Each structure stands twice: as C-alpha cells, then as structure tokens.
Amino acid sequence: MIRRLLEALFASALYGFSIGAVHSLQLASWNLFKFPLLIILTGGICGVAYYVFALFITDRLTFRDVVQHALTIYRDISILLASLSPVSLFLAKTIVQPHDKDLNEYPFFLGLNVFFIAACGTVALIRRASDLLNNCNVERRQSVLIILSWLAISLFAGGQCAWYLRPYFGVSTIKDIPFIEGSRPDYRGARSFYEAVYHLMDPPPLPDDYRNYLQGH
Amino acid sequence: MNDSDNSEQFSSDLDDASKRVAEESDQRKNEDSEIAPFSRQELQKAYVRPYLAIEYILGGRDRLAANLLRGHKLGMVAALLLLTSLFSPIPFGAVPPTNSCLKISILFTGSLFICLPCLHVFSQFLGISLSMTQNLSLALIVSSVAGLFSFGFFPIIWFIDYSTQAVSESIFPTAGISVFLLAFALLMGVIQMLRCVHQRDDKTQKMEHLPFILPVWILLLVFITYRMATVLKLF
C-alpha cells in the first residue's frame, strides 16, 4: 500500500511539474509539492465517505479493500497523467505565450490538459470497476455504483481542494504568483469551487480592472 | 406375475426415494438461502468495536432486516441503532458551520421520535403485526444510517468551511452545503430502511401493507426533520 502511495505521489509530482512549466520554472517546482499534496488532501478528507458509500452499496468490501482500491485509482490516474507529462512539457514550452492583449494558445493548452485529466480519470475508473467486478465478486451494477459514488465525492470535495491549492497553470504575464491562492476570490469573484462552477454556467461580467489582474496587479 | 409385482414395487420405491431426495434438497436450499440474523455475540462485539456497528448497519442490511422482522435480539439491535444515531453525527455537528455537537443528533433522532408514535399506531391500526420495538428499530435505521453518512461527510464539510472562510454573501454558503449533505444523508437513511423492508421473507408476510404506509410516514418524517432544522437554526 505504501508503494502505491509513493508511486501516486511521484507520478503526480511529475505531471504537476510539466503543466506548471507553462508559466515558469518556479510554478513548475511548486507543483512538485502541490500535486502530491492535492492527492493526500483529497484522499484524506474523502476516505471515510468512500468507505461509508462502499458499505452502503455492497457488503463485500472491507475498509482495507476500500483504501486499497481508492489508492490504486489515484495511483493509476497519476501514472497515466505522468505518461503524458512529456507531451504537456513540450507544449508548455512551445505554445504561443500570452501577452497583455491576447491569451494566444494558452486556452488551448489549458483545455488539452483538462481533456488529459478527464481521459485518464475515465480510463482508471473503468479499469477499477472491472477489477471490483472480477477480484472482489462485486456485482456489475454495484461496482459501477461504487465507482460513480466515489467519483461524485471526489469531484465534490476534491474540486474544492484543487481550487484551494490553485494555481497549477498560470498566464505567464502574471508575475507575482502565490504558492497557493487559498480562499482569495478569482477574477470573477468566486470564493469557492462551487461558485466557480456556477460562474461557468452563468458568468458575471468581468471586473473593470481585469486587465490589471492579468498583469498581476 | 411375481416378477412384474417386484418390478412395480421397485419402481414405486424408486419414485418415493427420488421424491424424498428432492424434498430434502429443497429443504436444504431453503435453509441455505435463509438469512441468519445477527447473534447476541456479534451484537455484543459491535458495542465494543464501533467499526463493526458501521459494517452491520450499512453492509449487513439483510441480516439486520432478519433481526428486525423476525424479532430476534431486538432490544440489543434497537440499542445499537440508537447509540449509533446519537453518537455518529457528533463529529459533523462539532465542526463548523454547525458548531454544536448535539444539534445533528437531535435533528435526526429527535425528529424520528416525534414521528414514531404515528408509525406504530397506524401500522397496528392497519393490521401490521409489528411490536413497538420492531417499529422503533425499523425507524432507527433511518437515523443511524443518516448519522453514519454525516460521519463520512464531516472531514469534507470541515475542509469546505475552512477553505472558503465561510463568507456569508457567497452564492453557496457553507451552511447551505452542510444542509445539502445532511439532506443527502437522510435520503440514504430512508433508502436503507426501504431496502430492509423489502428483505421480508415468508415468516414476515403479515407485514405486506408496510411498504404502503412507509412512503407517507417518510414524507411526515422529512417534513418534521425540515421543521427541526429550522428550529435548530441550521439554515
């Protein structure tokens, strides 16, 4: 179990470094700590809920099984993402960098990495669901339900963890970037992950000093 | 003639034997498929080791239903469910935004005790032969499972409150997220109770009307829990 944890931490640090490189070497180095921290924090605060949901759905999993499966999912996603880190690093260094008036290829880089994370997450979850089905004798419907419930918990709580520990990327024109933004409002005024998601669906107008924000003021 | 008599006798014996084997096999199958309720020793262990209580209530619903519906060791089961209902929501209540250890226990268990007489009287009136302890245990499944889910959510709500600094003008204040999680926990409790009721077997056929009463009673419980949340100022 410790080996899986170490693999997850190492692989996630690698991927974190590659995406942070789009801003600067400093942010890339910080991501070496922030990505493993994100995994530990999300796993830590969701662990009890994973167990409660798994027991509610099936009686075939013990606490140890739940920890092992959850850890393996994190490990699998991290390793899959780490395999894409050379691609991310290459793109981070070769995209047309944003400047004061245009974000250029930065949104493409951002979107591509969101796609990478979603794709790796999906592959890892499908694989884990089939393992539950085969190795733990959990019925197909139950294993799908367990994985979906874990995914929902991780999105609900892990989203806020990720939001709190942001930034991982960053427009290179912003110079004084903090190690973590914490609960500081984003440029649209969102103070949490949930508000940020809400703003995606119903975006408020950009503040007047948005250009200053882009320049790090 | 003798030969034919003997052969008829032999074939009739063979039929009897095969019938007997089939009956025994059916009986064995029934015995295998019959779910064993939790024994006294198992329940005693759960009092000492709370993680076993979590496993029994969430994961062992077939056996728990067997205890409740057959009336096996009901007192111990009811006490275990009551203790779980009272203690498991304490961590959720202790962390912000609730900041009161007892509020969530009162919310779930208090609302349930307000609605319990209604469940018992109506079920007796409609000929469902469940004792008071059986009704109590059945109802306590809702509060104990809701309590256990709130226990699972307490690190999450603590982190959300910590990381959003509980800004009151936020679109999604932590108190709102907390209420959402508690409502979800209550929903899971209701689902678990309904799953237990649907486990009934031949020995509990007298309760065939129970699934018709329960939805109405659940609506009442949800309404009273909502009112209790208002009284406890959880909104």
Short mmCIF file of C-alpha atoms in Angstrom, two decimals:
data_model
loop_
_atom_site.label_atom_id
_atom_site.label_comp_id
_atom_site.label_asym_id
_atom_site.label_seq_id
_atom_site.Cartn_x
_atom_site.Cartn_y
_atom_site.Cartn_z
CA MET A 1 0.00 0.00 0.00
CA ILE A 2 2.85 2.38 0.83
CA ARG A 3 4.44 1.59 -2.52
CA ARG A 4 1.22 2.55 -4.31
CA LEU A 5 1.07 5.80 -2.35
CA LEU A 6 4.66 6.65 -3.22
CA GLU A 7 4.05 5.84 -6.89
CA ALA A 8 0.98 8.09 -6.90
CA LEU A 9 2.88 10.94 -5.25
CA PHE A 10 5.89 10.67 -7.55
CA ALA A 11 3.83 10.38 -10.74
CA SER A 12 1.56 13.27 -9.80
CA ALA A 13 4.57 15.45 -8.99
CA LEU A 14 5.95 14.72 -12.45
CA TYR A 15 2.75 15.74 -14.20
CA GLY A 16 2.41 18.81 -11.97
CA PHE A 17 5.88 19.94 -12.97
CA SER A 18 5.08 19.60 -16.67
CA ILE A 19 1.95 21.72 -16.56
CA GLY A 20 3.46 24.34 -14.25
CA ALA A 21 6.19 24.85 -16.83
CA VAL A 22 3.72 26.81 -18.98
CA HIS A 23 4.16 29.70 -16.52
CA SER A 24 7.64 29.46 -15.08
CA LEU A 25 10.18 27.13 -13.56
CA GLN A 26 9.13 28.46 -10.16
CA LEU A 27 5.47 27.37 -10.56
CA ALA A 28 6.64 24.04 -12.03
CA SER A 29 8.79 23.43 -8.93
CA TRP A 30 5.95 24.36 -6.60
CA ASN A 31 3.72 21.87 -8.42
CA LEU A 32 6.17 19.15 -7.43
CA PHE A 33 4.75 19.57 -3.91
CA LYS A 34 1.25 20.80 -4.67
CA PHE A 35 0.08 17.88 -6.78
CA PRO A 36 1.06 15.20 -4.23
CA LEU A 37 -0.48 17.45 -1.55
CA LEU A 38 -3.70 17.59 -3.58
CA ILE A 39 -3.83 13.78 -3.69
CA ILE A 40 -3.15 13.38 0.03
CA LEU A 41 -5.68 16.05 0.96
CA THR A 42 -8.44 14.73 -1.31
CA GLY A 43 -7.86 11.12 -0.26
CA GLY A 44 -7.72 12.13 3.41
CA ILE A 45 -10.96 14.07 3.54
CA CYS A 46 -12.90 11.71 1.26
CA GLY A 47 -11.64 8.42 2.75
CA VAL A 48 -14.38 7.96 5.35
CA ALA A 49 -17.09 8.86 2.83
CA TYR A 50 -15.63 6.34 0.31
CA TYR A 51 -15.95 3.63 2.97
CA VAL A 52 -19.47 4.60 4.02
CA PHE A 53 -20.69 4.62 0.41
CA ALA A 54 -18.98 1.32 -0.42
CA LEU A 55 -20.57 -0.39 2.59
CA PHE A 56 -23.94 1.09 1.76
CA ILE A 57 -23.78 -0.38 -1.75
CA THR A 58 -22.17 -3.77 -1.04
CA ASP A 59 -21.07 -5.81 1.97
CA ARG A 60 -18.18 -7.40 0.12
CA LEU A 61 -15.60 -4.69 0.72
CA THR A 62 -13.69 -4.15 3.95
CA PHE A 63 -12.10 -0.86 4.99
CA ARG A 64 -8.75 -2.19 3.82
CA ASP A 65 -10.23 -3.06 0.39
CA VAL A 66 -11.69 0.43 0.08
CA VAL A 67 -8.38 2.10 0.96
CA GLN A 68 -6.53 -0.14 -1.47
CA HIS A 69 -8.95 0.46 -4.34
CA ALA A 70 -9.11 4.23 -3.75
CA LEU A 71 -5.33 4.42 -3.56
CA THR A 72 -5.00 2.35 -6.72
CA ILE A 73 -7.34 4.71 -8.58
CA TYR A 74 -5.23 7.69 -7.52
CA ARG A 75 -2.07 5.80 -8.47
CA ASP A 76 -3.46 4.79 -11.88
CA ILE A 77 -4.62 8.31 -12.73
CA SER A 78 -1.27 9.76 -11.64
CA ILE A 79 0.73 7.26 -13.69
CA LEU A 80 -1.44 7.75 -16.76
CA LEU A 81 -1.02 11.51 -16.44
CA ALA A 82 2.70 11.15 -15.82
CA SER A 83 2.95 9.30 -19.13
CA LEU A 84 1.52 12.41 -20.77
CA SER A 85 3.85 14.79 -18.94
CA PRO A 86 6.45 14.88 -21.79
CA VAL A 87 3.65 15.95 -24.13
CA SER A 88 2.49 18.63 -21.68
CA LEU A 89 6.02 19.84 -21.06
CA PHE A 90 6.73 20.05 -24.79
CA LEU A 91 3.53 22.00 -25.41
CA ALA A 92 4.10 24.21 -22.36
CA LYS A 93 7.39 25.33 -23.82
CA THR A 94 6.26 25.67 -27.43
CA ILE A 95 2.79 27.27 -27.35
CA VAL A 96 2.49 30.90 -28.40
CA GLN A 97 2.70 32.53 -24.98
CA PRO A 98 0.03 35.02 -23.91
CA HIS A 99 0.79 38.72 -23.75
CA ASP A 100 -1.03 41.82 -22.46
CA LYS A 101 -3.65 41.86 -25.23
CA ASP A 102 -4.21 38.22 -26.13
CA LEU A 103 -4.10 34.83 -24.39
CA ASN A 104 -2.95 33.21 -27.67
CA GLU A 105 -2.56 29.43 -27.36
CA TYR A 106 -2.83 29.35 -23.56
CA PRO A 107 -6.56 28.38 -23.54
CA PHE A 108 -5.72 25.50 -25.93
CA PHE A 109 -3.06 24.25 -23.51
CA LEU A 110 -5.49 24.57 -20.61
CA GLY A 111 -8.29 22.76 -22.45
CA LEU A 112 -5.97 19.99 -23.64
CA ASN A 113 -4.82 19.27 -20.09
CA VAL A 114 -8.39 19.24 -18.81
CA PHE A 115 -9.07 16.67 -21.54
CA PHE A 116 -5.99 14.66 -20.47
CA ILE A 117 -7.17 14.61 -16.84
CA ALA A 118 -10.72 13.61 -17.83
CA ALA A 119 -9.49 10.87 -20.19
CA CYS A 120 -7.02 9.40 -17.67
CA GLY A 121 -9.64 9.56 -14.92
CA THR A 122 -12.18 7.74 -17.07
CA VAL A 123 -9.73 5.00 -18.10
CA ALA A 124 -8.61 4.47 -14.49
CA LEU A 125 -12.18 4.31 -13.19
CA ILE A 126 -13.30 1.81 -15.84
CA ARG A 127 -10.31 -0.38 -15.08
CA ARG A 128 -11.00 -0.23 -11.32
CA ALA A 129 -14.69 -1.04 -11.84
CA SER A 130 -13.75 -4.16 -13.81
CA ASP A 131 -11.28 -5.15 -11.06
CA LEU A 132 -14.01 -4.83 -8.45
CA LEU A 133 -16.18 -6.99 -10.65
CA ASN A 134 -13.59 -9.72 -11.14
CA ASN A 135 -11.49 -9.78 -7.97
CA CYS A 136 -13.93 -8.84 -5.22
CA ASN A 137 -17.01 -10.63 -6.62
CA VAL A 138 -18.95 -7.40 -6.55
CA GLU A 139 -21.91 -7.41 -8.95
CA ARG A 140 -21.64 -5.31 -12.11
CA ARG A 141 -24.34 -2.82 -11.06
CA GLN A 142 -22.82 -2.45 -7.59
CA SER A 143 -19.27 -1.93 -8.84
CA VAL A 144 -20.47 0.76 -11.24
CA LEU A 145 -22.43 2.41 -8.42
CA ILE A 146 -19.41 2.34 -6.09
CA ILE A 147 -17.12 3.89 -8.67
CA LEU A 148 -19.70 6.54 -9.58
CA SER A 149 -20.28 7.44 -5.94
CA TRP A 150 -16.52 7.74 -5.35
CA LEU A 151 -16.25 9.90 -8.44
CA ALA A 152 -19.06 12.16 -7.18
CA ILE A 153 -17.43 12.51 -3.73
CA SER A 154 -14.04 13.20 -5.28
CA LEU A 155 -15.48 15.87 -7.57
CA PHE A 156 -17.44 17.43 -4.73
CA ALA A 157 -14.63 17.57 -2.17
CA GLY A 158 -11.56 17.20 -4.39
CA GLY A 159 -12.76 20.07 -6.57
CA GLN A 160 -12.63 22.38 -3.57
CA CYS A 161 -9.19 21.00 -2.57
CA ALA A 162 -7.90 21.69 -6.07
CA TRP A 163 -9.47 25.15 -6.04
CA TYR A 164 -7.87 25.96 -2.68
CA LEU A 165 -4.42 24.84 -3.80
CA ARG A 166 -4.57 26.65 -7.16
CA PRO A 167 -2.80 27.88 -9.31
CA TYR A 168 -1.27 24.93 -11.15
CA PHE A 169 -1.17 26.67 -14.52
CA GLY A 170 -0.91 30.38 -14.99
CA VAL A 171 -0.76 33.07 -17.62
CA SER A 172 2.91 33.91 -17.90
CA THR A 173 2.21 37.66 -17.86
CA ILE A 174 1.22 37.36 -14.18
CA LYS A 175 4.49 37.80 -12.40
CA ASP A 176 3.90 37.64 -8.64
CA ILE A 177 2.07 34.36 -8.50
CA PRO A 178 1.39 32.99 -4.98
CA PHE A 179 2.20 29.44 -3.86
CA ILE A 180 -1.50 28.86 -3.19
CA GLU A 181 -4.40 31.24 -3.79
CA GLY A 182 -6.41 29.74 -0.91
CA SER A 183 -9.78 31.38 -0.42
CA ARG A 184 -8.85 34.53 -2.31
CA PRO A 185 -11.59 35.33 -4.88
CA ASP A 186 -10.77 34.61 -8.50
CA TYR A 187 -11.06 37.26 -11.25
CA ARG A 188 -14.83 36.76 -11.44
CA GLY A 189 -15.23 36.94 -7.66
CA ALA A 190 -15.75 33.22 -6.98
CA ARG A 191 -14.65 32.28 -3.47
CA SER A 192 -15.05 28.53 -3.83
CA PHE A 193 -15.00 25.74 -6.41
CA TYR A 194 -18.81 25.64 -6.35
CA GLU A 195 -19.11 29.34 -7.13
CA ALA A 196 -16.52 28.99 -9.87
CA VAL A 197 -18.58 26.17 -11.47
CA TYR A 198 -21.72 28.28 -11.11
CA HIS A 199 -19.95 31.20 -12.80
CA LEU A 200 -19.08 28.91 -15.71
CA MET A 201 -22.80 28.35 -16.29
CA ASP A 202 -23.88 31.91 -15.54
CA PRO A 203 -20.81 34.11 -15.95
CA PRO A 204 -20.93 37.51 -14.25
CA PRO A 205 -19.42 40.49 -16.12
CA LEU A 206 -15.66 40.78 -15.90
CA PRO A 207 -14.47 43.41 -13.42
CA ASP A 208 -13.16 46.73 -14.78
CA ASP A 209 -9.65 46.05 -13.54
CA TYR A 210 -9.48 42.64 -15.28
CA ARG A 211 -6.53 43.79 -17.41
CA ASN A 212 -4.65 44.73 -14.24
CA TYR A 213 -5.45 41.30 -12.81
CA LEU A 214 -3.98 39.66 -15.91
CA GLN A 215 -0.82 41.66 -15.33
CA GLY A 216 -0.62 40.57 -11.74
CA HIS A 217 -1.69 43.83 -10.08
CA MET B 1 -46.53 -62.39 -12.21
CA ASN B 2 -44.18 -62.23 -9.29
CA ASP B 3 -41.56 -60.62 -11.45
CA SER B 4 -43.94 -57.89 -12.60
CA ASP B 5 -45.08 -57.24 -8.97
CA ASN B 6 -41.48 -56.94 -7.88
CA SER B 7 -40.64 -54.54 -10.66
CA GLU B 8 -43.68 -52.34 -9.86
CA GLN B 9 -42.71 -52.35 -6.18
CA PHE B 10 -39.16 -51.45 -7.13
CA SER B 11 -40.21 -48.56 -9.39
CA SER B 12 -42.60 -47.22 -6.73
CA ASP B 13 -39.80 -47.37 -4.12
CA LEU B 14 -37.54 -45.58 -6.54
CA ASP B 15 -40.12 -42.83 -7.07
CA ASP B 16 -40.57 -42.41 -3.31
CA ALA B 17 -36.83 -42.24 -2.78
CA SER B 18 -36.33 -39.70 -5.54
CA LYS B 19 -39.21 -37.59 -4.13
CA ARG B 20 -37.65 -37.76 -0.69
CA VAL B 21 -34.26 -36.69 -2.09
CA ALA B 22 -35.88 -33.80 -3.97
CA GLU B 23 -37.76 -32.67 -0.83
CA GLU B 24 -34.60 -32.87 1.26
CA SER B 25 -32.72 -30.93 -1.39
CA ASP B 26 -35.42 -28.21 -1.48
CA GLN B 27 -35.38 -28.03 2.30
CA ARG B 28 -31.59 -27.71 2.29
CA LYS B 29 -31.82 -24.99 -0.36
CA ASN B 30 -34.34 -23.08 1.76
CA GLU B 31 -32.12 -23.40 4.81
CA ASP B 32 -29.12 -22.13 2.83
CA SER B 33 -30.99 -19.18 1.36
CA GLU B 34 -32.47 -18.20 4.75
CA ILE B 35 -30.51 -15.28 6.07
CA ALA B 36 -29.20 -15.66 9.61
CA PRO B 37 -29.91 -12.72 11.92
CA PHE B 38 -27.09 -11.18 13.97
CA SER B 39 -26.40 -13.27 17.07
CA ARG B 40 -26.05 -11.99 20.62
CA GLN B 41 -22.23 -12.42 20.46
CA GLU B 42 -21.97 -10.45 17.23
CA LEU B 43 -24.09 -7.63 18.61
CA GLN B 44 -22.09 -7.57 21.84
CA LYS B 45 -18.89 -7.21 19.81
CA ALA B 46 -20.41 -4.26 17.93
CA TYR B 47 -20.90 -2.39 21.22
CA VAL B 48 -17.20 -2.71 21.98
CA ARG B 49 -15.93 -2.13 18.43
CA PRO B 50 -17.85 0.70 16.76
CA TYR B 51 -16.48 -0.11 13.30
CA LEU B 52 -18.44 -3.36 13.47
CA ALA B 53 -21.61 -1.37 14.12
CA ILE B 54 -20.89 0.58 10.92
CA GLU B 55 -20.45 -2.67 8.99
CA TYR B 56 -23.61 -4.23 10.42
CA ILE B 57 -25.83 -1.21 9.80
CA LEU B 58 -24.56 -0.27 6.36
CA GLY B 59 -23.30 -3.55 4.94
CA GLY B 60 -25.34 -6.18 6.78
CA ARG B 61 -28.81 -4.98 5.93
CA ASP B 62 -30.07 -8.50 5.03
CA ARG B 63 -29.16 -9.82 8.45
CA LEU B 64 -30.30 -6.66 10.20
CA ALA B 65 -33.66 -6.97 8.45
CA ALA B 66 -33.81 -10.59 9.62
CA ASN B 67 -33.30 -9.41 13.21
CA LEU B 68 -35.92 -6.70 12.95
CA LEU B 69 -38.60 -8.54 11.07
CA ARG B 70 -38.30 -11.84 12.99
CA GLY B 71 -37.87 -10.07 16.32
CA HIS B 72 -34.52 -11.73 17.08
CA LYS B 73 -32.44 -9.94 19.80
CA LEU B 74 -34.47 -6.82 19.13
CA GLY B 75 -33.53 -4.98 22.31
CA MET B 76 -29.83 -5.22 21.54
CA VAL B 77 -30.38 -4.21 17.93
CA ALA B 78 -32.53 -1.21 18.92
CA ALA B 79 -29.96 -0.10 21.49
CA LEU B 80 -27.15 -0.41 18.93
CA LEU B 81 -29.10 1.61 16.37
CA LEU B 82 -29.97 4.23 18.97
CA LEU B 83 -26.37 4.61 20.12
CA THR B 84 -25.21 4.90 16.50
CA SER B 85 -27.92 7.50 15.81
CA LEU B 86 -26.83 9.56 18.81
CA PHE B 87 -23.04 9.34 18.55
CA SER B 88 -22.16 9.06 14.85
CA PRO B 89 -23.39 12.59 13.87
CA ILE B 90 -21.38 14.26 16.67
CA PRO B 91 -18.25 14.95 14.54
CA PHE B 92 -20.35 16.60 11.81
CA GLY B 93 -22.02 18.78 14.41
CA ALA B 94 -18.77 19.61 16.16
CA VAL B 95 -17.11 21.18 13.13
CA PRO B 96 -18.20 24.46 11.51
CA PRO B 97 -20.68 25.63 10.32
CA THR B 98 -22.90 23.78 12.84
CA ASN B 99 -20.53 24.18 15.81
CA SER B 100 -22.74 22.20 18.15
CA CYS B 101 -22.04 18.57 18.98
CA LEU B 102 -25.66 17.68 19.71
CA LYS B 103 -27.58 19.54 17.02
CA ILE B 104 -27.30 16.90 14.29
CA SER B 105 -28.08 14.05 16.70
CA ILE B 106 -31.17 15.97 17.81
CA LEU B 107 -32.06 16.73 14.21
CA PHE B 108 -32.16 13.08 13.11
CA THR B 109 -33.08 11.20 16.29
CA GLY B 110 -35.38 13.88 17.74
CA SER B 111 -37.41 14.16 14.53
CA LEU B 112 -37.68 10.39 14.41
CA PHE B 113 -39.02 10.10 17.96
CA ILE B 114 -41.62 12.76 17.17
CA CYS B 115 -42.86 10.69 14.21
CA LEU B 116 -42.51 7.22 15.77
CA PRO B 117 -45.92 7.09 17.56
CA CYS B 118 -47.62 7.77 14.24
CA LEU B 119 -45.82 4.86 12.55
CA HIS B 120 -46.66 2.47 15.37
CA VAL B 121 -50.32 3.43 15.76
CA PHE B 122 -51.04 3.42 12.02
CA SER B 123 -49.30 0.10 11.47
CA GLN B 124 -51.26 -1.51 14.31
CA PHE B 125 -54.48 0.02 13.02
CA LEU B 126 -53.88 -1.45 9.58
CA GLY B 127 -53.12 -4.90 10.95
CA ILE B 128 -49.37 -4.94 10.57
CA SER B 129 -48.20 -7.04 13.47
CA LEU B 130 -45.00 -5.23 14.38
CA SER B 131 -44.19 -4.67 18.03
CA MET B 132 -43.19 -1.25 19.35
CA THR B 133 -39.54 -2.34 19.49
CA GLN B 134 -39.70 -3.57 15.90
CA ASN B 135 -41.15 -0.26 14.72
CA LEU B 136 -38.60 1.62 16.79
CA SER B 137 -35.72 -0.41 15.33
CA LEU B 138 -37.04 -0.04 11.80
CA ALA B 139 -37.33 3.72 12.21
CA LEU B 140 -33.92 3.96 13.87
CA ILE B 141 -32.35 2.57 10.70
CA VAL B 142 -33.11 5.94 9.09
CA SER B 143 -31.42 7.99 11.80
CA SER B 144 -28.47 5.64 12.27
CA VAL B 145 -27.67 5.45 8.55
CA ALA B 146 -28.14 9.23 8.22
CA GLY B 147 -25.81 9.65 11.19
CA LEU B 148 -23.20 7.36 9.64
CA PHE B 149 -23.30 9.24 6.35
CA SER B 150 -22.93 12.55 8.20
CA PHE B 151 -19.90 10.96 9.92
CA GLY B 152 -18.48 10.22 6.46
CA PHE B 153 -19.07 13.82 5.41
CA PHE B 154 -17.56 15.58 8.42
CA PRO B 155 -14.00 15.94 7.05
CA ILE B 156 -15.46 17.28 3.79
CA ILE B 157 -17.65 19.95 5.41
CA TRP B 158 -14.83 20.94 7.74
CA PHE B 159 -12.47 21.44 4.79
CA ILE B 160 -15.06 23.34 2.73
CA ASP B 161 -15.74 25.67 5.64
CA TYR B 162 -12.02 26.16 6.30
CA SER B 163 -11.12 26.75 2.66
CA THR B 164 -13.97 29.15 1.85
CA GLN B 165 -13.63 31.13 5.10
CA ALA B 166 -17.46 30.98 5.46
CA VAL B 167 -18.22 34.18 3.58
CA SER B 168 -21.89 34.98 4.21
CA GLU B 169 -22.60 36.70 0.85
CA SER B 170 -21.35 33.67 -1.08
CA ILE B 171 -23.68 32.04 -3.63
CA PHE B 172 -23.01 28.69 -1.96
CA PRO B 173 -22.50 29.39 1.76
CA THR B 174 -21.07 26.54 3.81
CA ALA B 175 -24.30 26.33 5.80
CA GLY B 176 -26.15 25.61 2.54
CA ILE B 177 -23.67 22.89 1.56
CA SER B 178 -23.97 21.45 5.06
CA VAL B 179 -27.78 21.28 4.75
CA PHE B 180 -27.41 19.63 1.34
CA LEU B 181 -25.13 16.94 2.81
CA LEU B 182 -27.49 16.36 5.74
CA ALA B 183 -30.45 16.04 3.37
CA PHE B 184 -28.45 13.54 1.32
CA ALA B 185 -27.60 11.58 4.49
CA LEU B 186 -31.30 11.47 5.42
CA LEU B 187 -32.17 10.25 1.93
CA MET B 188 -29.66 7.40 2.27
CA GLY B 189 -31.21 6.50 5.64
CA VAL B 190 -34.65 6.33 4.07
CA ILE B 191 -33.34 4.19 1.20
CA GLN B 192 -31.67 1.79 3.65
CA MET B 193 -34.90 1.40 5.63
CA LEU B 194 -36.87 0.66 2.47
CA ARG B 195 -34.23 -1.90 1.40
CA CYS B 196 -34.57 -3.61 4.80
CA VAL B 197 -38.35 -3.75 4.49
CA HIS B 198 -38.07 -5.33 1.06
CA GLN B 199 -35.94 -8.14 2.58
CA ARG B 200 -39.03 -9.65 4.22
CA ASP B 201 -39.49 -13.41 3.82
CA ASP B 202 -42.22 -16.00 4.42
CA LYS B 203 -42.05 -15.51 8.15
CA THR B 204 -42.95 -11.84 7.83
CA GLN B 205 -45.80 -11.94 5.36
CA LYS B 206 -48.08 -10.29 7.90
CA MET B 207 -46.37 -7.01 7.03
CA GLU B 208 -47.43 -6.84 3.42
CA HIS B 209 -49.09 -3.42 3.93
CA LEU B 210 -45.93 -1.90 5.43
CA PRO B 211 -44.49 -0.68 2.10
CA PHE B 212 -47.70 1.29 1.56
CA ILE B 213 -47.61 3.06 4.93
CA LEU B 214 -43.92 3.84 4.87
CA PRO B 215 -43.88 6.37 1.99
CA VAL B 216 -46.49 8.51 3.78
CA TRP B 217 -44.65 8.20 7.08
CA ILE B 218 -41.36 9.10 5.36
CA LEU B 219 -42.96 12.27 3.98
CA LEU B 220 -44.01 13.18 7.52
CA LEU B 221 -40.51 12.43 8.82
CA VAL B 222 -38.89 14.59 6.13
CA PHE B 223 -41.27 17.46 6.90
CA ILE B 224 -40.62 17.22 10.66
CA THR B 225 -36.86 17.00 10.07
CA TYR B 226 -37.08 20.15 7.95
CA ARG B 227 -39.01 21.92 10.73
CA MET B 228 -36.49 20.66 13.29
CA ALA B 229 -33.64 22.03 11.17
CA THR B 230 -35.40 25.40 11.16
CA VAL B 231 -35.86 25.31 14.94
CA LEU B 232 -32.20 24.34 15.41
CA LYS B 233 -31.22 27.23 13.09
CA LEU B 234 -29.31 25.03 10.68
CA PHE B 235 -30.44 27.23 7.77
#
